[in-house]
Short mmCIF file of C-alpha atoms in Angstrom, two decimals:
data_model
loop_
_atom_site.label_atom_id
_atom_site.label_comp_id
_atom_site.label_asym_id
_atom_site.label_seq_id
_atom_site.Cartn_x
_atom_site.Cartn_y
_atom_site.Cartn_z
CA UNK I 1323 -7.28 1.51 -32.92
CA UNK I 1324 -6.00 -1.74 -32.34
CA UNK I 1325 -6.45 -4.39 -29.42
CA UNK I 1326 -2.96 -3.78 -28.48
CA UNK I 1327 -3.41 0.38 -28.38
CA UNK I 1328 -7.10 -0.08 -26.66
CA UNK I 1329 -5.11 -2.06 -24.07
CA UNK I 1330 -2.35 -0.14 -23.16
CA UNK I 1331 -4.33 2.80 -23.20
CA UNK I 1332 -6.86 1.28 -20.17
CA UNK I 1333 -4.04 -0.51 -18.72
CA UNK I 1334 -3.48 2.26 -15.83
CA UNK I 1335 -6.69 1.68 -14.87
CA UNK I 1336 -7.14 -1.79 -14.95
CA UNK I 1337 -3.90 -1.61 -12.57
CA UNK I 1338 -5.12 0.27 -10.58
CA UNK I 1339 -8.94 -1.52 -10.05
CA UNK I 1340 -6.98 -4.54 -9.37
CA UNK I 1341 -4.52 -3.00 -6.62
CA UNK I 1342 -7.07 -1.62 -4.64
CA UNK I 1343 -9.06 -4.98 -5.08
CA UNK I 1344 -6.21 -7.27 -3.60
CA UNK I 1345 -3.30 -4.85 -2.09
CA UNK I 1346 -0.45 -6.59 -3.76
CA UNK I 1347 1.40 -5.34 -6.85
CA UNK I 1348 2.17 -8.68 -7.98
CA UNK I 1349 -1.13 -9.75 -7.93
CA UNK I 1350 -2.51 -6.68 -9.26
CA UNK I 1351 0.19 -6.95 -12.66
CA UNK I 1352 -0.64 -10.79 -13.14
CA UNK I 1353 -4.13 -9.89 -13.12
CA UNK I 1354 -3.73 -7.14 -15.84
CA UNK I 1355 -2.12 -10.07 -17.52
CA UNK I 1356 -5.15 -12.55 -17.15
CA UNK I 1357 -7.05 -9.82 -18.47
CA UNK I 1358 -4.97 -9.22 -21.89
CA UNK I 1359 -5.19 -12.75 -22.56
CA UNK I 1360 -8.55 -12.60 -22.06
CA UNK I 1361 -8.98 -9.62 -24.62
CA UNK I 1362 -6.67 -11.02 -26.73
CA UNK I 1363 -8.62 -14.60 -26.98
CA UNK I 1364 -11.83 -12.88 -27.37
CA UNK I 1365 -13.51 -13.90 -30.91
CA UNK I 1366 -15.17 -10.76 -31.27
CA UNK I 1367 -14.23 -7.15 -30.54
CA UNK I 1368 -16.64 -5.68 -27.91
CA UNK I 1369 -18.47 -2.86 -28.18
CA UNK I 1370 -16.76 -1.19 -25.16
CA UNK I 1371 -13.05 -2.19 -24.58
CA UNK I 1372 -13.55 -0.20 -21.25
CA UNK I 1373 -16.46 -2.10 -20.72
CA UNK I 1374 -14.87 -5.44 -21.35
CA UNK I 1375 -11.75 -5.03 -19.72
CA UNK I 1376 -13.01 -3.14 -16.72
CA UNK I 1377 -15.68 -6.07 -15.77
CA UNK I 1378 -12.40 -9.03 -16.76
CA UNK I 1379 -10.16 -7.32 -14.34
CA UNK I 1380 -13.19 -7.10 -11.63
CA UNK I 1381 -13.75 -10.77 -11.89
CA UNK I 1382 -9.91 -12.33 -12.05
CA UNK I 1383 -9.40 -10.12 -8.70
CA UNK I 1384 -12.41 -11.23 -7.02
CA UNK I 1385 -11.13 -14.85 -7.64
CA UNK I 1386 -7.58 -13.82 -6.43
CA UNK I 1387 -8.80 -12.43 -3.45
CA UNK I 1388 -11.10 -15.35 -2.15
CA UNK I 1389 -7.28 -17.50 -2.56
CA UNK I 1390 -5.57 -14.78 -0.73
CA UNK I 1391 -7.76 -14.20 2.36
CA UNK I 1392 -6.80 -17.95 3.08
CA UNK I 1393 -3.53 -17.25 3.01
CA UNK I 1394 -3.87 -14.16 5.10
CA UNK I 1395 -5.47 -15.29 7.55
CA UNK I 1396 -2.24 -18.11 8.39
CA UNK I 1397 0.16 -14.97 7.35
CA UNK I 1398 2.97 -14.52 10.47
CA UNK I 1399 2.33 -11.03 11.95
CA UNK I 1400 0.47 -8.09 10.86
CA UNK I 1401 -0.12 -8.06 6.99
CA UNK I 1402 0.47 -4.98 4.98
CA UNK I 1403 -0.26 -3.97 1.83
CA UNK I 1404 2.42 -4.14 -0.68
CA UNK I 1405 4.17 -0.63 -1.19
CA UNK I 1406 3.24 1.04 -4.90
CA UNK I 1407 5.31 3.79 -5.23
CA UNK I 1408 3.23 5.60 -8.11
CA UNK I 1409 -0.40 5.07 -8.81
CA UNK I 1410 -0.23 4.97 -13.09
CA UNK I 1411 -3.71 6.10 -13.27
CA UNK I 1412 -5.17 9.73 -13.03
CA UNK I 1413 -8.37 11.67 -13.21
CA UNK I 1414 -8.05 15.17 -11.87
CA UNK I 1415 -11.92 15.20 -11.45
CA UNK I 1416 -11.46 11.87 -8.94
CA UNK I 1417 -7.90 12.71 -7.71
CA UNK I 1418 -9.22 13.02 -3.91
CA UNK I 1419 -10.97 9.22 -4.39
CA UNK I 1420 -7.95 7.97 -5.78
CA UNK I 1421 -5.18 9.63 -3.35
CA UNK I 1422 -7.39 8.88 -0.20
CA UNK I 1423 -8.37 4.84 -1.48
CA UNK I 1424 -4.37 4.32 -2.06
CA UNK I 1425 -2.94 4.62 1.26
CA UNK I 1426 -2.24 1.75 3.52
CA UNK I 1427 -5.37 2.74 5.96
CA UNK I 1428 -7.93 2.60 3.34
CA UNK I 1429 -6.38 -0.54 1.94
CA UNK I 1430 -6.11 -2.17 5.23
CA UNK I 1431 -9.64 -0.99 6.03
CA UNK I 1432 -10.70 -2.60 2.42
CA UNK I 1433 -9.45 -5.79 4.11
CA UNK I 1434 -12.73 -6.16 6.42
CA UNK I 1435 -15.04 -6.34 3.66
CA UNK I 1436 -15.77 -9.52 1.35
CA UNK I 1437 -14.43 -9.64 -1.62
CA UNK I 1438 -17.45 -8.58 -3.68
CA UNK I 1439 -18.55 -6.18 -1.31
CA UNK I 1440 -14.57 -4.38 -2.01
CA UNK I 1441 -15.11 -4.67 -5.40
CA UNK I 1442 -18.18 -3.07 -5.80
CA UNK I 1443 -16.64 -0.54 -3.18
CA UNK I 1444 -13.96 0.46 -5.52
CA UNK I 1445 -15.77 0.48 -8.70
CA UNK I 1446 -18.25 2.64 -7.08
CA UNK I 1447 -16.14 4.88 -4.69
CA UNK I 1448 -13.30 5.19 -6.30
CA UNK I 1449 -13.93 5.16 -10.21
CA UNK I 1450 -17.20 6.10 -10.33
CA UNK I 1451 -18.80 3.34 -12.41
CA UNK I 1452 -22.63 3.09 -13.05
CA UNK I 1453 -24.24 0.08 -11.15
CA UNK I 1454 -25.29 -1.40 -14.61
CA UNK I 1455 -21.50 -1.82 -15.52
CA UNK I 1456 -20.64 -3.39 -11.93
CA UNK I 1457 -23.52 -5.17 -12.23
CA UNK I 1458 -21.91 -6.86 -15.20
CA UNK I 1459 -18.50 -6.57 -13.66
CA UNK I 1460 -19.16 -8.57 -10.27
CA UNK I 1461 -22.27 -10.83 -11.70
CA UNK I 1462 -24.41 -9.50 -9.93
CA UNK I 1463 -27.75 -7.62 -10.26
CA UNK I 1464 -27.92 -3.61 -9.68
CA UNK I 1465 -30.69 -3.99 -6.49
CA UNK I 1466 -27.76 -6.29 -5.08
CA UNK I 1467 -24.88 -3.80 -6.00
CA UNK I 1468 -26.60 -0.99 -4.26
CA UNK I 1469 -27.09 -3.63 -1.07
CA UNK I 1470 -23.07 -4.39 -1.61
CA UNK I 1471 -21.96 -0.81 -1.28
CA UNK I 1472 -24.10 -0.04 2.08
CA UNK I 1473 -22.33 -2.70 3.69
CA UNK I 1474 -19.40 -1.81 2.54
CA UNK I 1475 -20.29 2.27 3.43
CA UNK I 1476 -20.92 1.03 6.73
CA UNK I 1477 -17.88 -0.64 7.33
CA UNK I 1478 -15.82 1.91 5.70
CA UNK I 1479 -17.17 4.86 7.74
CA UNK I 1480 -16.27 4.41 11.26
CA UNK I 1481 -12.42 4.35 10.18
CA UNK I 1482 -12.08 6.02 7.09
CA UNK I 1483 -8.84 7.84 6.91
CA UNK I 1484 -9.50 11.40 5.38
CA UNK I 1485 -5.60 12.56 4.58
CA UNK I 1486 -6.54 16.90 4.77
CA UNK I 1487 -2.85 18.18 5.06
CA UNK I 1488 -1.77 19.52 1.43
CA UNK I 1489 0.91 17.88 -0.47
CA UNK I 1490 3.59 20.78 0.60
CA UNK I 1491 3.04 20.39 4.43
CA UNK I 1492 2.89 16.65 4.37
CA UNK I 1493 6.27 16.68 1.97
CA UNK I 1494 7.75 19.50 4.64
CA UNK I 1495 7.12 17.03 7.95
CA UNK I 1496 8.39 14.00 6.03
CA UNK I 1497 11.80 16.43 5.53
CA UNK I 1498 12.04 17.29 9.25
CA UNK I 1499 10.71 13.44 10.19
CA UNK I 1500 13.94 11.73 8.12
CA UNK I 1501 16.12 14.62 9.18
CA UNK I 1502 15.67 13.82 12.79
CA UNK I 1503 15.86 10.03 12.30
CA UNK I 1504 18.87 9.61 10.71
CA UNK I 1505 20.13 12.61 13.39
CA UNK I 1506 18.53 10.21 16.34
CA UNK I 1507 17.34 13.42 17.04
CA UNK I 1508 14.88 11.73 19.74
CA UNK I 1509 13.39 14.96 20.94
CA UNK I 1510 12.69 15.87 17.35
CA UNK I 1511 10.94 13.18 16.58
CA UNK I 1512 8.89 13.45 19.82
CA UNK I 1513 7.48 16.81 18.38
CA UNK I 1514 6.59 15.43 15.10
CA UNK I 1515 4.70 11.99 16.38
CA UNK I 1516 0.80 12.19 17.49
CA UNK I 1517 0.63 11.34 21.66
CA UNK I 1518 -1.16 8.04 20.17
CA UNK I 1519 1.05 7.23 17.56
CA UNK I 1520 1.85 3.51 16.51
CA UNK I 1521 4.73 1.96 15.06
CA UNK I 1522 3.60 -1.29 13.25
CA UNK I 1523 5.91 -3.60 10.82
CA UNK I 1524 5.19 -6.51 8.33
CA UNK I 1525 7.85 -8.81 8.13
CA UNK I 1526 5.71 -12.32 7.62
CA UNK I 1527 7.92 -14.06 9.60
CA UNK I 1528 10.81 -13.75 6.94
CA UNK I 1529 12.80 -10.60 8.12
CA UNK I 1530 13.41 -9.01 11.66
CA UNK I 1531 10.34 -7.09 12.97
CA UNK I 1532 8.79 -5.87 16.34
CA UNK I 1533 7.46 -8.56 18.38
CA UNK I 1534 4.68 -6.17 18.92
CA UNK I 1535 3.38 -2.30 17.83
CA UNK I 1536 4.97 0.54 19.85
CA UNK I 1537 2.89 2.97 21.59
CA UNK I 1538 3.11 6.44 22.08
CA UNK I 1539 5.04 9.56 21.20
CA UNK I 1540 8.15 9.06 23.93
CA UNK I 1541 8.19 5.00 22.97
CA UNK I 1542 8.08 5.40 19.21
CA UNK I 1543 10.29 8.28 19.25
CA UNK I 1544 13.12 6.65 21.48
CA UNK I 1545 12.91 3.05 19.59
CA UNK I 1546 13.50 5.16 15.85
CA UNK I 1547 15.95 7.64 17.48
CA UNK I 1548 17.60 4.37 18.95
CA UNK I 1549 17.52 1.79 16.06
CA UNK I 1550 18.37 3.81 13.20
CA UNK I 1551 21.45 5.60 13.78
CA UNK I 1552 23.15 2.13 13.80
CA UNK I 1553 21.89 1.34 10.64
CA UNK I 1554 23.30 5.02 9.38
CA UNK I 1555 26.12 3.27 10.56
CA UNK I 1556 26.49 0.52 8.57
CA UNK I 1557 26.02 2.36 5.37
CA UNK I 1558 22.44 2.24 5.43
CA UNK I 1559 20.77 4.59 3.21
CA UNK I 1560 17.39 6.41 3.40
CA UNK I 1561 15.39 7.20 0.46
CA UNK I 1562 12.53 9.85 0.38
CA UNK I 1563 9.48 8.88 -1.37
CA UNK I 1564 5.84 9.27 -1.84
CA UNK I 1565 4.35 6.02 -1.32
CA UNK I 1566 0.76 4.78 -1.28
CA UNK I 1567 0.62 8.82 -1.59
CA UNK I 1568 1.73 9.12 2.28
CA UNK I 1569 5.43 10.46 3.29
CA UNK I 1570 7.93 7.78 3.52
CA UNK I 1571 11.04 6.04 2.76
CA UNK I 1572 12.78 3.40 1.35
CA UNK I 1573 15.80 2.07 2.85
CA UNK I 1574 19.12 0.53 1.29
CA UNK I 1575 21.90 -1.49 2.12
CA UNK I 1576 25.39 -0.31 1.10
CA UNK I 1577 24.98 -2.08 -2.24
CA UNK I 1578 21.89 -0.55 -2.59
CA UNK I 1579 19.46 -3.18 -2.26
CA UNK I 1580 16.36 -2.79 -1.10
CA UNK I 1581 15.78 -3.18 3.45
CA UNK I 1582 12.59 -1.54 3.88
CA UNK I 1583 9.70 1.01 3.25
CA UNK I 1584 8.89 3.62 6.00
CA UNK I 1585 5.28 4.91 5.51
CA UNK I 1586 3.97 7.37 7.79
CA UNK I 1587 -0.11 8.38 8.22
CA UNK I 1588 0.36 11.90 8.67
CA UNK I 1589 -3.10 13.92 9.78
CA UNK I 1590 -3.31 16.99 11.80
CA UNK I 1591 0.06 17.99 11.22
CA UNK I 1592 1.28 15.07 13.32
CA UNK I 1593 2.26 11.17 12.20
CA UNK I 1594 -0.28 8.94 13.33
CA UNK I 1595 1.30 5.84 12.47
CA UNK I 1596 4.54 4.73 11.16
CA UNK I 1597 4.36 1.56 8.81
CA UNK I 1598 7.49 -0.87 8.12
CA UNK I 1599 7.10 -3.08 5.28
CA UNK I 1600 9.84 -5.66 6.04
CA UNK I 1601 9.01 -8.68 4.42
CA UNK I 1602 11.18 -9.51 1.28
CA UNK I 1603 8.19 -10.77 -0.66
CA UNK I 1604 6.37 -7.49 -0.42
CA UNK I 1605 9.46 -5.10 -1.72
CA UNK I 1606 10.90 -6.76 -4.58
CA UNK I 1607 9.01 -5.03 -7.07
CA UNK I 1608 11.23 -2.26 -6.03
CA UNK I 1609 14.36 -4.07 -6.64
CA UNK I 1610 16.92 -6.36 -5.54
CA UNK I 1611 16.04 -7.08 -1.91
CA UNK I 1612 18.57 -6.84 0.68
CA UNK I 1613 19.40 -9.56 3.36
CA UNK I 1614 17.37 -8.40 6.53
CA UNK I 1615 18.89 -11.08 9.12
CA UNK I 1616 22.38 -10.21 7.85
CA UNK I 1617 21.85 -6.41 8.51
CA UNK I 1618 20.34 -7.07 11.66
CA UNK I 1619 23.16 -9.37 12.60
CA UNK I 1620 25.60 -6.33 11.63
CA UNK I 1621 23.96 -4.32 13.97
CA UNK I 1622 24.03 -6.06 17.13
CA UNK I 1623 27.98 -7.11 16.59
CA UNK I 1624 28.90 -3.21 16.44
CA UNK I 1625 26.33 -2.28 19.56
CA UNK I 1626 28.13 -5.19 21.15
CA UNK I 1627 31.58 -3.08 20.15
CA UNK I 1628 33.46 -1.21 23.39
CA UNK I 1629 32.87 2.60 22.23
#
């Protein structure tokens, strides 16, 4: 086999190590990148391309990462994880690992850990590596490995989202959940929202968002029954789609470029939380991103429109 078939063969996985190492789909692809180029360079063909690539991946995303919290931490608003509509890599005998570590409350959870610490977290959790290949992977030795992933357990634990509802009744709730919203079916939406629910958004400053989260079933359900409506309006469109493998949406303007993402934590039968992902950086893997501010300003001339 050659280096270019060993490659694209481990390239869903060495997508998806890096995703749930930094959260960003960018970041995640040029890292995949760094890592060919790496492979490719190489003088020597290593014993295990797994091996090799797995551990180059590791290390490029750890570095990545350290740049990124800086940037985080001086990001405008709540930061989200970029959307990833598909996750490329499977392994029925892990598919639980890899559906639960892919939704925007594990990766935001991943967030309180240090970078080696998530790392070692996702080789371990996640993919199942032996401690002697992310010993190799992160630098480090095994006895500090095993030391890595308690702290990492520990901070995991206390608010690690466990997604139980099957794929049917989740995909059935999302159905009646966009039904209702583009209805402004407020009552409708009442039913489906947890009493606690929050509705969050990540604009960075660049597109229109909430000032602040909304609270509660009657809040949450009144501000989407509200606010969306006018953007069915305006030719709006809403999308269906499984992302970060949670319900949600993605949302066009008349030409079809891309708004926003909608993802909802559904447990319980209920939504828990309702995620925006507004910020035109974060969606344009998805395709040609739509003016925000221009939409916005759309709305609030018709509102402003005698009935």
């Amino acid at each position: 086999m050659s280096k270019v078939e060993e490659f694209a063969e481990l390239r869903p996985l060495l997508f998806s190590i890096a995703y749930r190492i930094l959260g960003s789909v960018g970041e995640a692809e040029d890292a995949v990148q760094e890592t060919w180029l790496r492979f490719d360079g190489s003088a020597t063909r290593p014993t295990s391309a797994k091996a090799f690539l797995s551990a180059a991946v590791t290390r490029i995303s750890i570095d990545v990462l350290r740049s990124a919290r800086v940037r985080r931490e001086e990001y405008v608003g709540l930061w989200f994880p970029e959307p990833l509509l598909s996750d490329p890599y499977e392994d029925p005998a892990r598919a639980v690992e890899l559906a639960d570590s892919v939704s925007m409350a594990a990766l935001l959870l991943l967030e309180r850990l240090s970078p080696l610490e998530r790392a070692v977290f996702v080789l371990r959790e996640v993919f199942a590596f032996g401690f002697d290949e992310i010993a190799v992977a992160v630098g480090r030795s095994e006895a500090a490995c095993r030391q890595l992933l308690v702290r990492a357990r520990r901070h995991m634990e206390a608010g690690r989202p466990r997604f139980a509802a099957d794929r049917q009744e989740r995909r059935e709730l999302a159905t009646r959940f966009f039904d209702a919203l583009r209805d402004g079916d407020v009552g409708g939406l009442r039913e489906l929202l947890a009493a606690d629910v929050r509705m969050v958004g990540d604009g960075g400053g660049k597109a229109p968002q909430l000032a602040k989260a909304v609270v509660g079933a009657e809040n949450v359900a009144r501000v989407l029954g509200t606010v969306f409506p006018w953007l069915i309006r305006i030719d709006v469109s809403c999308e269906p789609h499984e992302i970060n493998g949670q319900p949600g949406a993605i949302f066009r303007d008349r030409d079809g470029k891309v708004l926003h993402v909608l993802v909802l934590d559904v447990l319980d039968g209920q939504v828990q939380t309702v995620r925006a992902v507004i910020n035109p950086d974060k969606i344009g893997h998805l395709g040609p991103v739509a003016d925000a501010w221009a939409v916005d300003r759309e709305v609030k001339r018709i509102r402003r429109q005698p009935n």
